[in-house]
Coordinates of C-alpha atoms in Angstrom, one line a residue:
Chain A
X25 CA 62.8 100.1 127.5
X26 CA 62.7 102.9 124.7
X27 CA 65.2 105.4 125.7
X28 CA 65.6 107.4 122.4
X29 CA 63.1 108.2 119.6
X30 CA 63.1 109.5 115.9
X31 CA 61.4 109.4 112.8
X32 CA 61.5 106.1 110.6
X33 CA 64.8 105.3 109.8
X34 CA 66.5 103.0 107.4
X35 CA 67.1 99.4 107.4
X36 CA 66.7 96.0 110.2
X37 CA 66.6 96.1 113.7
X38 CA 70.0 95.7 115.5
X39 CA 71.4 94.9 118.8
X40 CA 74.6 95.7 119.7
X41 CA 76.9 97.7 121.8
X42 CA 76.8 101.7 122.0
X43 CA 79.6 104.1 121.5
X44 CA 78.6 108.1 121.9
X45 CA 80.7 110.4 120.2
X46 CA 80.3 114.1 121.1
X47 CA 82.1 115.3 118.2
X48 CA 81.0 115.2 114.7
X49 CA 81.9 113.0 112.0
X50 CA 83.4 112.8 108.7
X51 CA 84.3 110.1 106.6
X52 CA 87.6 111.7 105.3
X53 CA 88.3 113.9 108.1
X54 CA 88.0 111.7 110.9
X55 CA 88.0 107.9 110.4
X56 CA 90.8 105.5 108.4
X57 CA 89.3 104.5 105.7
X58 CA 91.1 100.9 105.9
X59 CA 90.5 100.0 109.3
X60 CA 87.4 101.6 110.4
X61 CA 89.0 103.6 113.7
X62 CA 89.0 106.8 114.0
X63 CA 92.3 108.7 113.7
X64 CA 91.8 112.4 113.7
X65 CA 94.2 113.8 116.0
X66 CA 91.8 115.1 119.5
X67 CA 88.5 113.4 118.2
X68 CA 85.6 112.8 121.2
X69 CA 86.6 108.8 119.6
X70 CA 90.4 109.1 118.4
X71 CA 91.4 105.2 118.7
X72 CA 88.0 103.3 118.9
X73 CA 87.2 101.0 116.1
X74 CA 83.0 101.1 115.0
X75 CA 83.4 97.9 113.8
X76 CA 79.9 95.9 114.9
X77 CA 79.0 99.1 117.4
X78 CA 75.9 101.1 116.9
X79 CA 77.4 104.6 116.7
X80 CA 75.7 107.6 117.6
X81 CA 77.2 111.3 116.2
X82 CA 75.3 114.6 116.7
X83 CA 76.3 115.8 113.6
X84 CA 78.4 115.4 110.5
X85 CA 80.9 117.2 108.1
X86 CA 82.4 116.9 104.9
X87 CA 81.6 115.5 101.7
X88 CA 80.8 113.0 99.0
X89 CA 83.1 110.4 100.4
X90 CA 80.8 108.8 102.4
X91 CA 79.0 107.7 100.0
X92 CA 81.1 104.7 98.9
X93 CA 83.2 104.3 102.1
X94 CA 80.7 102.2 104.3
X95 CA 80.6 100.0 101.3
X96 CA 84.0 99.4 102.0
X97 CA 84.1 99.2 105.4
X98 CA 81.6 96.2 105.3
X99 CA 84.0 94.2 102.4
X100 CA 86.6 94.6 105.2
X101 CA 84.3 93.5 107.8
X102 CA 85.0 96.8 110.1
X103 CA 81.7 98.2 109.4
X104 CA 79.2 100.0 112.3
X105 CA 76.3 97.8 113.0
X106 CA 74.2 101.0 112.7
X107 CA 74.5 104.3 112.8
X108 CA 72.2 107.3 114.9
X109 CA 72.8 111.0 114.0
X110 CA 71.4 114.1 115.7
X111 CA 71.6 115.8 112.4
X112 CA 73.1 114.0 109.0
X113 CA 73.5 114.8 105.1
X114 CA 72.3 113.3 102.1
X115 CA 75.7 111.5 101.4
X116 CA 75.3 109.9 105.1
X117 CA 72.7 108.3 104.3
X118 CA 73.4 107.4 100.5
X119 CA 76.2 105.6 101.7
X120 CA 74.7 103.0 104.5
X121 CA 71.8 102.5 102.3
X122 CA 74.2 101.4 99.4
X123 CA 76.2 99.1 102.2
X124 CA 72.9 98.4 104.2
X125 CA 73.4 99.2 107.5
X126 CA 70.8 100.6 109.6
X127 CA 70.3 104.5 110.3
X128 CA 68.2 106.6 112.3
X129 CA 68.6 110.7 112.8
X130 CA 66.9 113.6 114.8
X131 CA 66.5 111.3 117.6
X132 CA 65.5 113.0 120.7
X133 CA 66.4 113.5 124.0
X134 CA 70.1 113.7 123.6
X135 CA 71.8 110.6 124.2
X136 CA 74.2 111.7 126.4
X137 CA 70.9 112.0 129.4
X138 CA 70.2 108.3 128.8
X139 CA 73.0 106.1 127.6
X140 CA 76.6 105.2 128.4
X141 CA 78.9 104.0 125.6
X142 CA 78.7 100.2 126.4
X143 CA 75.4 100.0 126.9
X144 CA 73.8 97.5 124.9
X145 CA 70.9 98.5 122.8
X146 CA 68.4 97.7 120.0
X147 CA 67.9 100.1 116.5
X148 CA 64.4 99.9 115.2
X149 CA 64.3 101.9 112.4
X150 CA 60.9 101.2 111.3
X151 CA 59.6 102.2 114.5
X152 CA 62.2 105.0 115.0
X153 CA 63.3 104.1 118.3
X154 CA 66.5 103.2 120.2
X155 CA 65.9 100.0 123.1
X156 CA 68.1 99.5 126.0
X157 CA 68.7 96.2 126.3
X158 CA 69.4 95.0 130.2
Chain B
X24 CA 56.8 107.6 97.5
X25 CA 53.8 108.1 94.7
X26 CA 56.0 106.5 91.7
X27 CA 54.7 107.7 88.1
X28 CA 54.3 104.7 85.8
X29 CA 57.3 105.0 84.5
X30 CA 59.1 104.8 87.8
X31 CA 56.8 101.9 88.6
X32 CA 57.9 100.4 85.3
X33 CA 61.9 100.6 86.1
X34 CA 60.8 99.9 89.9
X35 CA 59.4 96.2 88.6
X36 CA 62.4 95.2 86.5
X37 CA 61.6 96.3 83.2
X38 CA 64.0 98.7 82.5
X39 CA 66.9 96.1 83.6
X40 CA 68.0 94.6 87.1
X41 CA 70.5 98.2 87.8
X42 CA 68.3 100.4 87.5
X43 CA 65.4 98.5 89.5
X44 CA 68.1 98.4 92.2
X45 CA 69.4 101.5 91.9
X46 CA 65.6 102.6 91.9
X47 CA 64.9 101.2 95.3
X48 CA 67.9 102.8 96.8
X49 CA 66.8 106.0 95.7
X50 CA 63.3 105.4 97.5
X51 CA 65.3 104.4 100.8
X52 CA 66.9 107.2 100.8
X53 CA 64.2 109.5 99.2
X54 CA 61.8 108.0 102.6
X55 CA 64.7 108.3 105.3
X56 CA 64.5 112.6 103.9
X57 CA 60.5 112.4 103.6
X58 CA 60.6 112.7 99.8
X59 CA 56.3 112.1 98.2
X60 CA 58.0 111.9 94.4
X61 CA 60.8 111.8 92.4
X62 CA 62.2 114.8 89.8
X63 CA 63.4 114.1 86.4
X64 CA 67.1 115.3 86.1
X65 CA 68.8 116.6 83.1
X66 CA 72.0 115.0 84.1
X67 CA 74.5 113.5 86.6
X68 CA 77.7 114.2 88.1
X69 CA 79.8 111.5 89.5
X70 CA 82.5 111.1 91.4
X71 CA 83.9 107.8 90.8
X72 CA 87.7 107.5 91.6
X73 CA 89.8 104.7 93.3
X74 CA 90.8 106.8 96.0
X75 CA 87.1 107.4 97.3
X76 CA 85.5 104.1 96.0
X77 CA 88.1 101.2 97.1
X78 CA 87.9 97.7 96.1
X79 CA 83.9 97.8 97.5
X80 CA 83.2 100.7 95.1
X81 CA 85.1 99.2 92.2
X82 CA 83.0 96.1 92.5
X83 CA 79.8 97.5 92.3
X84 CA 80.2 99.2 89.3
X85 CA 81.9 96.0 87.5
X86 CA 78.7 94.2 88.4
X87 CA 76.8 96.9 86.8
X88 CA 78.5 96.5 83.8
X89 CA 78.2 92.9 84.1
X90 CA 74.5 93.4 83.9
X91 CA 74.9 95.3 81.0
X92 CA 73.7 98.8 82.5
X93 CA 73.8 102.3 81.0
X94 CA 73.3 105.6 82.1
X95 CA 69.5 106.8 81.1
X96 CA 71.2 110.6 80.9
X97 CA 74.5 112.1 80.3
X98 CA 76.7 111.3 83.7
X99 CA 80.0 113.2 83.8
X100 CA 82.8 112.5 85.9
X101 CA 84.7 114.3 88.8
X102 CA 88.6 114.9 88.9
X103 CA 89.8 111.8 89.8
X104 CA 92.8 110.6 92.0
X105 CA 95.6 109.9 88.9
X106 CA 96.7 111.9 85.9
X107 CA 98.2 109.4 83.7
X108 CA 100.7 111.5 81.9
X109 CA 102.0 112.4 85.2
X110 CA 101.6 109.8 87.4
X111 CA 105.2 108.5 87.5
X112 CA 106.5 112.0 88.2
X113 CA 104.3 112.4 90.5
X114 CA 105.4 109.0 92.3
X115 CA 102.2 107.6 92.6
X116 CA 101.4 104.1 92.9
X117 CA 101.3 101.8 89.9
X118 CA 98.9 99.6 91.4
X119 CA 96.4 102.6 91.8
X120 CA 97.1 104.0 88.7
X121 CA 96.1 100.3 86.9
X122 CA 93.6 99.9 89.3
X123 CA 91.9 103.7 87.9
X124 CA 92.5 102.6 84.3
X125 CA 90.3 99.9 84.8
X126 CA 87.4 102.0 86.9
X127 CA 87.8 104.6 84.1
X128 CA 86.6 101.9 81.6
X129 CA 84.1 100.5 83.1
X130 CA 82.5 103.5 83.6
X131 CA 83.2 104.5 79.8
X132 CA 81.0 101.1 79.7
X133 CA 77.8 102.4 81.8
X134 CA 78.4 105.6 79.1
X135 CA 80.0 108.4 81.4
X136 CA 81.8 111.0 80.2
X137 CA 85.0 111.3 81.1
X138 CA 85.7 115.1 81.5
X139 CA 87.2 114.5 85.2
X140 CA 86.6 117.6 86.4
X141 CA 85.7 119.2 89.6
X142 CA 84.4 122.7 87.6
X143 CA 82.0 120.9 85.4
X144 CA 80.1 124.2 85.8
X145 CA 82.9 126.1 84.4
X146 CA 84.0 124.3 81.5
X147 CA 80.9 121.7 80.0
X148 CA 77.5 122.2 81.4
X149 CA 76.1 126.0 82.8
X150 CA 72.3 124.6 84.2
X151 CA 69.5 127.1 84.2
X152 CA 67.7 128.7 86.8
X153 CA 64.9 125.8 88.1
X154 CA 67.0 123.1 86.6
X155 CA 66.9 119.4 88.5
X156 CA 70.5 117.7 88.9
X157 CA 71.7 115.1 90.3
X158 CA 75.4 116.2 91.2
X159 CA 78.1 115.0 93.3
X160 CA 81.3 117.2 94.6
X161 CA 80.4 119.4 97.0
X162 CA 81.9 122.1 95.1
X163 CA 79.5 121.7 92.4
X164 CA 77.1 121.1 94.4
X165 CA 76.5 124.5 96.2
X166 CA 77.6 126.4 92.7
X167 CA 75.0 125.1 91.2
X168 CA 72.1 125.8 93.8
X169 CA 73.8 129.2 94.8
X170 CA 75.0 130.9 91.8
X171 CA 72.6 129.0 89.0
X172 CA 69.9 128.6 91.0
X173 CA 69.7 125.3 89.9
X174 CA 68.6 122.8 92.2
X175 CA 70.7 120.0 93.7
X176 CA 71.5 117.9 96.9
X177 CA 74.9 116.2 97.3
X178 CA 74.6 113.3 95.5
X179 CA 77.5 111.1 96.6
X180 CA 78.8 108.4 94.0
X181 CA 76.3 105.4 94.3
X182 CA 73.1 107.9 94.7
X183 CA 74.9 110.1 91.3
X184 CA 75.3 106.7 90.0
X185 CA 71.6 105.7 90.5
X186 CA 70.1 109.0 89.3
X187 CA 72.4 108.5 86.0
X188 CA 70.4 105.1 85.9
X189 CA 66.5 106.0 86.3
X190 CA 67.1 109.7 85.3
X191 CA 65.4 110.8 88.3
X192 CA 66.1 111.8 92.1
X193 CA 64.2 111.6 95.0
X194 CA 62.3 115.4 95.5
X195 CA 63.8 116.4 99.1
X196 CA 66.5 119.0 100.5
X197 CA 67.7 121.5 98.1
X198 CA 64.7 120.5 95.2
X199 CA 62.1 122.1 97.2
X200 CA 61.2 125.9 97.7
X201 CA 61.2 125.6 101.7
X202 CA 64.7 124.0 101.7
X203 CA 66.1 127.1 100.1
X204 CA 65.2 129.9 101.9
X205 CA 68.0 131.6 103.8
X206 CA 68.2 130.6 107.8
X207 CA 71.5 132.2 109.1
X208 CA 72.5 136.2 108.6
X209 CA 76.2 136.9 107.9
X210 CA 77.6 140.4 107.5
X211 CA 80.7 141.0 105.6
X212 CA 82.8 143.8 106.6
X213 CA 86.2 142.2 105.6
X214 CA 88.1 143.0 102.6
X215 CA 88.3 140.3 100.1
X216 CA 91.5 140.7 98.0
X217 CA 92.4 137.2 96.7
X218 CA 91.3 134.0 96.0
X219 CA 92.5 132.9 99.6
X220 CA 90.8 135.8 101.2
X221 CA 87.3 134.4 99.7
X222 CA 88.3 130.4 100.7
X223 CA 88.6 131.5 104.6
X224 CA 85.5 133.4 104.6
X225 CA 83.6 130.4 103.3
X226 CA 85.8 129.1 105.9
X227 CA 84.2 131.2 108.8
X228 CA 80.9 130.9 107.9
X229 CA 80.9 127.0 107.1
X230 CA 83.1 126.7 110.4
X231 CA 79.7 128.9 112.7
X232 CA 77.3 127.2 110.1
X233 CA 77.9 123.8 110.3
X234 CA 75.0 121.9 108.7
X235 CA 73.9 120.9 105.4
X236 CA 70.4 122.1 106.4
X237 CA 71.1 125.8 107.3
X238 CA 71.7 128.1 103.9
X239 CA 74.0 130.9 105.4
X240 CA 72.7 134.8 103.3
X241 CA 75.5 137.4 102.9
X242 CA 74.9 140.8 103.5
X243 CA 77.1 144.1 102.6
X244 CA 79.7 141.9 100.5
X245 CA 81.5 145.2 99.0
X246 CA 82.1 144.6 95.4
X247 CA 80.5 142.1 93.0
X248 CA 82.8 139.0 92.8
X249 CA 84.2 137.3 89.7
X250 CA 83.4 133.9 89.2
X251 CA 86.4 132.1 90.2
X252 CA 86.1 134.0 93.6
X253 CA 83.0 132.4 94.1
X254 CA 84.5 129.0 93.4
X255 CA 86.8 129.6 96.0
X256 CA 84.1 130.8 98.7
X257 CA 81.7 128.2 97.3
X258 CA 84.0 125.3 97.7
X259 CA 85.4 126.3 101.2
X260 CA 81.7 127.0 102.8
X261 CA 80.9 123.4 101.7
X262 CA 84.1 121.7 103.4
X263 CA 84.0 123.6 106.4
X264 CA 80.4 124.1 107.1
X265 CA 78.9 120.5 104.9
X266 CA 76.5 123.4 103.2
X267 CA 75.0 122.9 99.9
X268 CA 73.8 126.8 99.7
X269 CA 74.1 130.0 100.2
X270 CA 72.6 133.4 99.0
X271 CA 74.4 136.6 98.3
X272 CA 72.6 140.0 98.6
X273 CA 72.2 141.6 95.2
X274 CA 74.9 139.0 93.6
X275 CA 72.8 135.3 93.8
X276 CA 69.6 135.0 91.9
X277 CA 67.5 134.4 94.2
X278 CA 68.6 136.7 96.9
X279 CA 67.9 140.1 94.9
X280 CA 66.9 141.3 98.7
X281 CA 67.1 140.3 102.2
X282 CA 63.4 139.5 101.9
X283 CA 64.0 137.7 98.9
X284 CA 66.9 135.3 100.5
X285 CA 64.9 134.9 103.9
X286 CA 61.6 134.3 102.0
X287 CA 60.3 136.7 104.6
X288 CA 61.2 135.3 107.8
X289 CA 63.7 136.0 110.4
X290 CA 67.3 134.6 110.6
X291 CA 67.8 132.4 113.2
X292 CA 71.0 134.5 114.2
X293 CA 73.3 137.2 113.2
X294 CA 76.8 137.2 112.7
X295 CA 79.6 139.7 111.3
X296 CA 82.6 138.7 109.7
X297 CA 85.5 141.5 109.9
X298 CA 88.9 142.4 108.9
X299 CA 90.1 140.5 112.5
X300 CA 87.7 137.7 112.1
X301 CA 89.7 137.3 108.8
X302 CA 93.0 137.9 110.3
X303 CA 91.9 135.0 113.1
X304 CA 91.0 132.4 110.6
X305 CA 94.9 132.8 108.8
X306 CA 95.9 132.6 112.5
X307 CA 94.7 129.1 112.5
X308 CA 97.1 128.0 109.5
X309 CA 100.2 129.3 111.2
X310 CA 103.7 128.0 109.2
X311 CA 105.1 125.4 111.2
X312 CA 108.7 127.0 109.9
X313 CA 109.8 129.5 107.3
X314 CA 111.2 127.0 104.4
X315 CA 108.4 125.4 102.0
X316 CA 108.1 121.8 101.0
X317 CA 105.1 122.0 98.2
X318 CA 103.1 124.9 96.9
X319 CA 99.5 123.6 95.7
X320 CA 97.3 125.5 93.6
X321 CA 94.4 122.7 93.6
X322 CA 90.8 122.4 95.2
X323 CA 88.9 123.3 93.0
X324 CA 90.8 122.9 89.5
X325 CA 92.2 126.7 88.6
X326 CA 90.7 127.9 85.2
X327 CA 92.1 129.9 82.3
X328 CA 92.2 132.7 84.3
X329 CA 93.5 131.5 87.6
X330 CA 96.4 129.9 85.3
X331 CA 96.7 133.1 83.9
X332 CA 97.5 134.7 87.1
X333 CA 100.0 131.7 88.1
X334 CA 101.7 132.3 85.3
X335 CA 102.0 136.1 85.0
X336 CA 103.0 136.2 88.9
X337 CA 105.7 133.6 88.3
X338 CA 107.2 136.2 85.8
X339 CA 109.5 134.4 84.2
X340 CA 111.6 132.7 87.3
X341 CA 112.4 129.3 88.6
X342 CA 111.0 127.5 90.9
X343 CA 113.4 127.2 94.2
X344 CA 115.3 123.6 94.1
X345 CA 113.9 122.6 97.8
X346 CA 110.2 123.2 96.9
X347 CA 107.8 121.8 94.3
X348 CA 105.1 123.8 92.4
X349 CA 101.9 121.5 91.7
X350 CA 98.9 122.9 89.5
X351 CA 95.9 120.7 88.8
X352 CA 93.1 122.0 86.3
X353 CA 91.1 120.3 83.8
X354 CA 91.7 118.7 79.8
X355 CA 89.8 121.8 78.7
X356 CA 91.7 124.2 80.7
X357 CA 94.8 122.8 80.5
X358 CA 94.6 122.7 76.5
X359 CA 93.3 126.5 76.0
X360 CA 95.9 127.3 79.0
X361 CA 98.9 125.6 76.6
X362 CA 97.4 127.0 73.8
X363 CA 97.6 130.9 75.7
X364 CA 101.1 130.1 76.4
X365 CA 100.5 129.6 80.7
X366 CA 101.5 126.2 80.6
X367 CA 104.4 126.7 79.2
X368 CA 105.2 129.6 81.4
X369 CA 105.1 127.2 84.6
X370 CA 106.1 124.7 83.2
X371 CA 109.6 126.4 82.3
X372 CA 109.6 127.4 86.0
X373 CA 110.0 124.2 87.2
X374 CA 105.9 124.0 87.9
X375 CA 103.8 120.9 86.8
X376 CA 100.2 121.4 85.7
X377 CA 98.2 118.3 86.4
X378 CA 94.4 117.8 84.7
X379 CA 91.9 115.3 85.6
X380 CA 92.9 115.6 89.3
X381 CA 92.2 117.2 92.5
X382 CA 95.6 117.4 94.7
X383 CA 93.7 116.3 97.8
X384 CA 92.5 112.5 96.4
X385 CA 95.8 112.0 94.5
X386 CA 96.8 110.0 98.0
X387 CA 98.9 112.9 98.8
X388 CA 99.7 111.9 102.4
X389 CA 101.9 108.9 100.5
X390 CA 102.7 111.6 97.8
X391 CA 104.5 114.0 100.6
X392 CA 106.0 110.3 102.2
X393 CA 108.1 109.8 98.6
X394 CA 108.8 113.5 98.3
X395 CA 109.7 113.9 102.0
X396 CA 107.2 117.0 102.6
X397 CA 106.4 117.8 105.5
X398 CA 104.4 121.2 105.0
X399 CA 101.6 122.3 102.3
X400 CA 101.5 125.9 101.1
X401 CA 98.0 126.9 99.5
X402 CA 95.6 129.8 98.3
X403 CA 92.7 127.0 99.0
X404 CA 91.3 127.1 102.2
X405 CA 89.6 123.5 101.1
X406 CA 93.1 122.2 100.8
X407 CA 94.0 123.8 103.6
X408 CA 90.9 122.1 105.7
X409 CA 91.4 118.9 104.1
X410 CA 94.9 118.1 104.6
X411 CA 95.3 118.5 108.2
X412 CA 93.7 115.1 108.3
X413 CA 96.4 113.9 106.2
X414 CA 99.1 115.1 109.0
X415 CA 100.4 117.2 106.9
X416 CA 101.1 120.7 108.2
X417 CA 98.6 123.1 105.8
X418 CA 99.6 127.2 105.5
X419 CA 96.9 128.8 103.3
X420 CA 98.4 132.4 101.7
X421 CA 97.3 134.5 99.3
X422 CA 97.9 133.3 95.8
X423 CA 100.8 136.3 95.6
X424 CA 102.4 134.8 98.9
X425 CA 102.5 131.5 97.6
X426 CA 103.9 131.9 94.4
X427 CA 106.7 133.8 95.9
X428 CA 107.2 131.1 98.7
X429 CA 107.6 128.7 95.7
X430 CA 110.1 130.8 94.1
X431 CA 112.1 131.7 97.2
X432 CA 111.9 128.4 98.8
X433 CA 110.7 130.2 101.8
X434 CA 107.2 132.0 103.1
X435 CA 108.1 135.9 102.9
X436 CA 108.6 137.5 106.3
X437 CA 105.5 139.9 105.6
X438 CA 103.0 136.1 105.7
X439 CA 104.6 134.6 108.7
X440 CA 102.4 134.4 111.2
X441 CA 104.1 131.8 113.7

């Protein structure tokens, strides 16, 4: 059942586990670079890993860094299976097209109405929408 | 994306394997933002460092020198995580600093320069009005489209990387007319009186701004400011608020009106920054005790006259034994600076003036570990935004207040806050 919707996004489809996040999200800010968890002190995800989730963020922060950090989270095999913005940056998207993981943005309605973290869902980005997956 | 033949030419492989690739990430990403064409660029600006790329990062660009790639236009480099004359002072890691040697020449391979600087701006290339770049650093970034009126988005490494390649970059964001008309109203009623004062109001309006989409228009900014306080505000909107531009009333060129800036329309919303909204921002940087571990003049790299300043406030005294003094700038700056006598000057203090390097990617949470700091003094509210993720405790001060906290040991009564 299509619960979320967007334009096209980037990459394969995915199916994997959900985890929400109602706090932004930087790169440098936010995350540890080395293990893929985030660790800034009072984050909406301080302590879960986004290794093999599909992570959704309604917005992001920060800078350039992005662009070669999901590289690196892939080589250490702690990299998101996808990720879904409400609104992202260039350098967002530069940086999981360089490592190749899927990405969607502006999906609507927020995700908080129809998904838990947990849930398990399909990305299509080349349809632009977000299955749940019973 | 309509491809001209000669992107269609470099799209089927025969301008080389890297640039084919680095072509079709370009397109990804030029569809995901709903680019129809590509612009040609005049040049590149990368940042490529250790500390931001990793091993993932370094690998790539050894297989592009593998495959024999070169930069189609000149690609310059952004400060970088090590300063190799000072590396050992600085206690930083040997394995990094090897490790950077070895990114530095392979990118000297793909035919970057090496100028390592975060104020390429300042010191080697002033774009015109219209011009198409493809630059990374955020810093940059928003001088260019704000101040220039040049036109960039954030190009992070790979995507500065891939425009050095083809020479082109996807025609989305900040390239377009309709992405650069003002969206948000701010207006200033606060005194500006330092370098600090201008990072924490790029500070307030990044913090109520917030998206890389929204380009925030300042109204009623009292007198015309200097170019380094621009820097400042420049470099602080983009950390705290992800923007890539801004327009000034009467001070940015394409904002010689309101009308001008909004391109006619109405701003979404309204805001006014004041003396106490000022005052409430410094709040949020309280000292977490009087005495001073580190002073850091950094974020972006100071110029000539910013070292001037260090220097002529330092007036001839030491540095006290329990804090440090750290200065990063660039080779240019650094050399005319020595040249002026400022190095010198801080250097006799007890200061250190880095080049090539930004304080904030020099790994300084394992920098303060082998020092045993615990607290970061700064005039740069980018530092000061920055660091807390590093858990080390940021004050930001006025560039006055800090150089006297470096000299005393101690933050003066008159800028504690706690």
């Amino acid at each position: 059942m299509t619960v979320l919707t967007g334009p096209r996004g980037f990459g394969p489809d995915v199916e994997a586990e959900i985890l929400l996040s109602r706090d932004t999200f930087s790169i440098r800010y936010d995350m540890d670079r080395e293990t893929g968890v985030i660790s800034r002190r009072g984050h909406a995800l301080e302590g879960c890993s986004l290794a093999g989730k599909i992570v959704y963020f309604p917005a992001v922060q920060g800078g350039v860094a992005a662009g070669w950090a999901f590289l690196a989270l892939v080589h250490r095999g702690v990299a998101p299976a996808a990720v879904i913005f409400g609104r992202t940056n260039p350098v967002m998207i530069q940086g999981l097209v360089l490592a190749g993981i899927s990405a969607m943005h502006r999906v609507t309605p927020d995700p908080f109405t129809v998904l838990r973290s947990g849930d398990r869902v399909r990305v299509s980005p080349a349809r632009g929408v977000v299955e749940v997956v019973r | 994306m309509r491809l001209t033949d000669r992107e269609a030419r470099i799209l089927a492989g025969e301008a080389g394997e890297a640039p084919s690739l680095a072509l079709q990430q370009q397109i990804a990403v030029g569809e995901f933002f709903d680019a129809e064409h590509f612009v040609p660029i005049t040049n590149a600006h990368m940042m490529g460092d250790m500390e931001v790329m990793g091993d993932a990062g370094f690998a790539f660009v050894e297989s592009l020198v593998k495959h024999g790639a070169a930069f189609a236009v000149p690609v310059t480099t952004n400060a970088r995580c090590v300063d190799f004359e000072h590396a050992a002072a600085v206690r930083q890691d040997p394995a990094l600093v090897a490790r950077e040697a070895a990114l530095v020449a392979h990118l000297k391979k793909l035919g970057a320069l090496q100028v390592d600087t975060c104020i390429n701006y300042q010191t080697v290339y002033q774009p015109r009005f219209g011009e198409h770049l493809a630059w990374g650093d955020t810093g940059t970034v928003i001088w260019a489209n704000s101040v220039t009126g040049a036109r960039t988005n954030y190009e992070a490494g790979p995507a500065a990387v891939a425009a050095g390649l083809t020479g082109v970059t996807p025609a989305y964001g900040y390239h377009l007319d309709a992405q650069r008309a003002g969206t948000l109203r701010f207006e200033v009623r606060c005194a500006l009186n330092d370098y600090a004062d201008w990072g924490a109001l790029g500070g307030i309006i990044g913090r109520r701004t917030l998206d890389y989409w929204k380009v925030p228009v300042l109204a009623g900014v009292r007198h015309a400011p200097a170019g380094d306080e621009l820097k400042h505000f420049g470099a602080a909107l983009a950390s705290y608020g992800s923007c890539a531009m801004y327009h000034m009333i009467g001070v940015t060129p394409e904002a010689r009106d309101e009308a001008e800036a909004f391109r006619g329309a109405a701003p979404e919303a309204a805001h006014v920054v004041d003396d106490a909204a000022l005052a409430a921002f410094y709040r949020t940087y309280p000292e977490d005790r009087p005495e001073i571990d580190v002073v850091v003049f950094s974020g972006p790299q100071l110029s000539v006259l910013e070292l001037r300043r260090i220097a002529a406030l330092l007036d001839g005294r030491r540095v006290h034994a329990n804090t440090a003094l750290l200065v990063t700038t660039n080779f240019a700056n650094r050399e005319m600076a020595a040249r002026l006598g400022y190095v010198k000057a801080i250097e006799d203090a007890g200061g250190r003036v880095l080049s090539g390097v930004c304080w904030y990617i020099m790994e300084p949470a394992k920098m303060a570990a082998a020092f045993g700091w615990k607290n970061v003094l700064t005039n740069s509210a980018k530092i000061a935004n920055i660091i807390g993720g590093y858990r080390l405790h940021p004050i930001l001060r006025t560039t006055d207040v800090c150089v006297e906290a470096a000299v005393s040991g101690r933050l003066p009564a008159r800028a504690c806050l706690a």
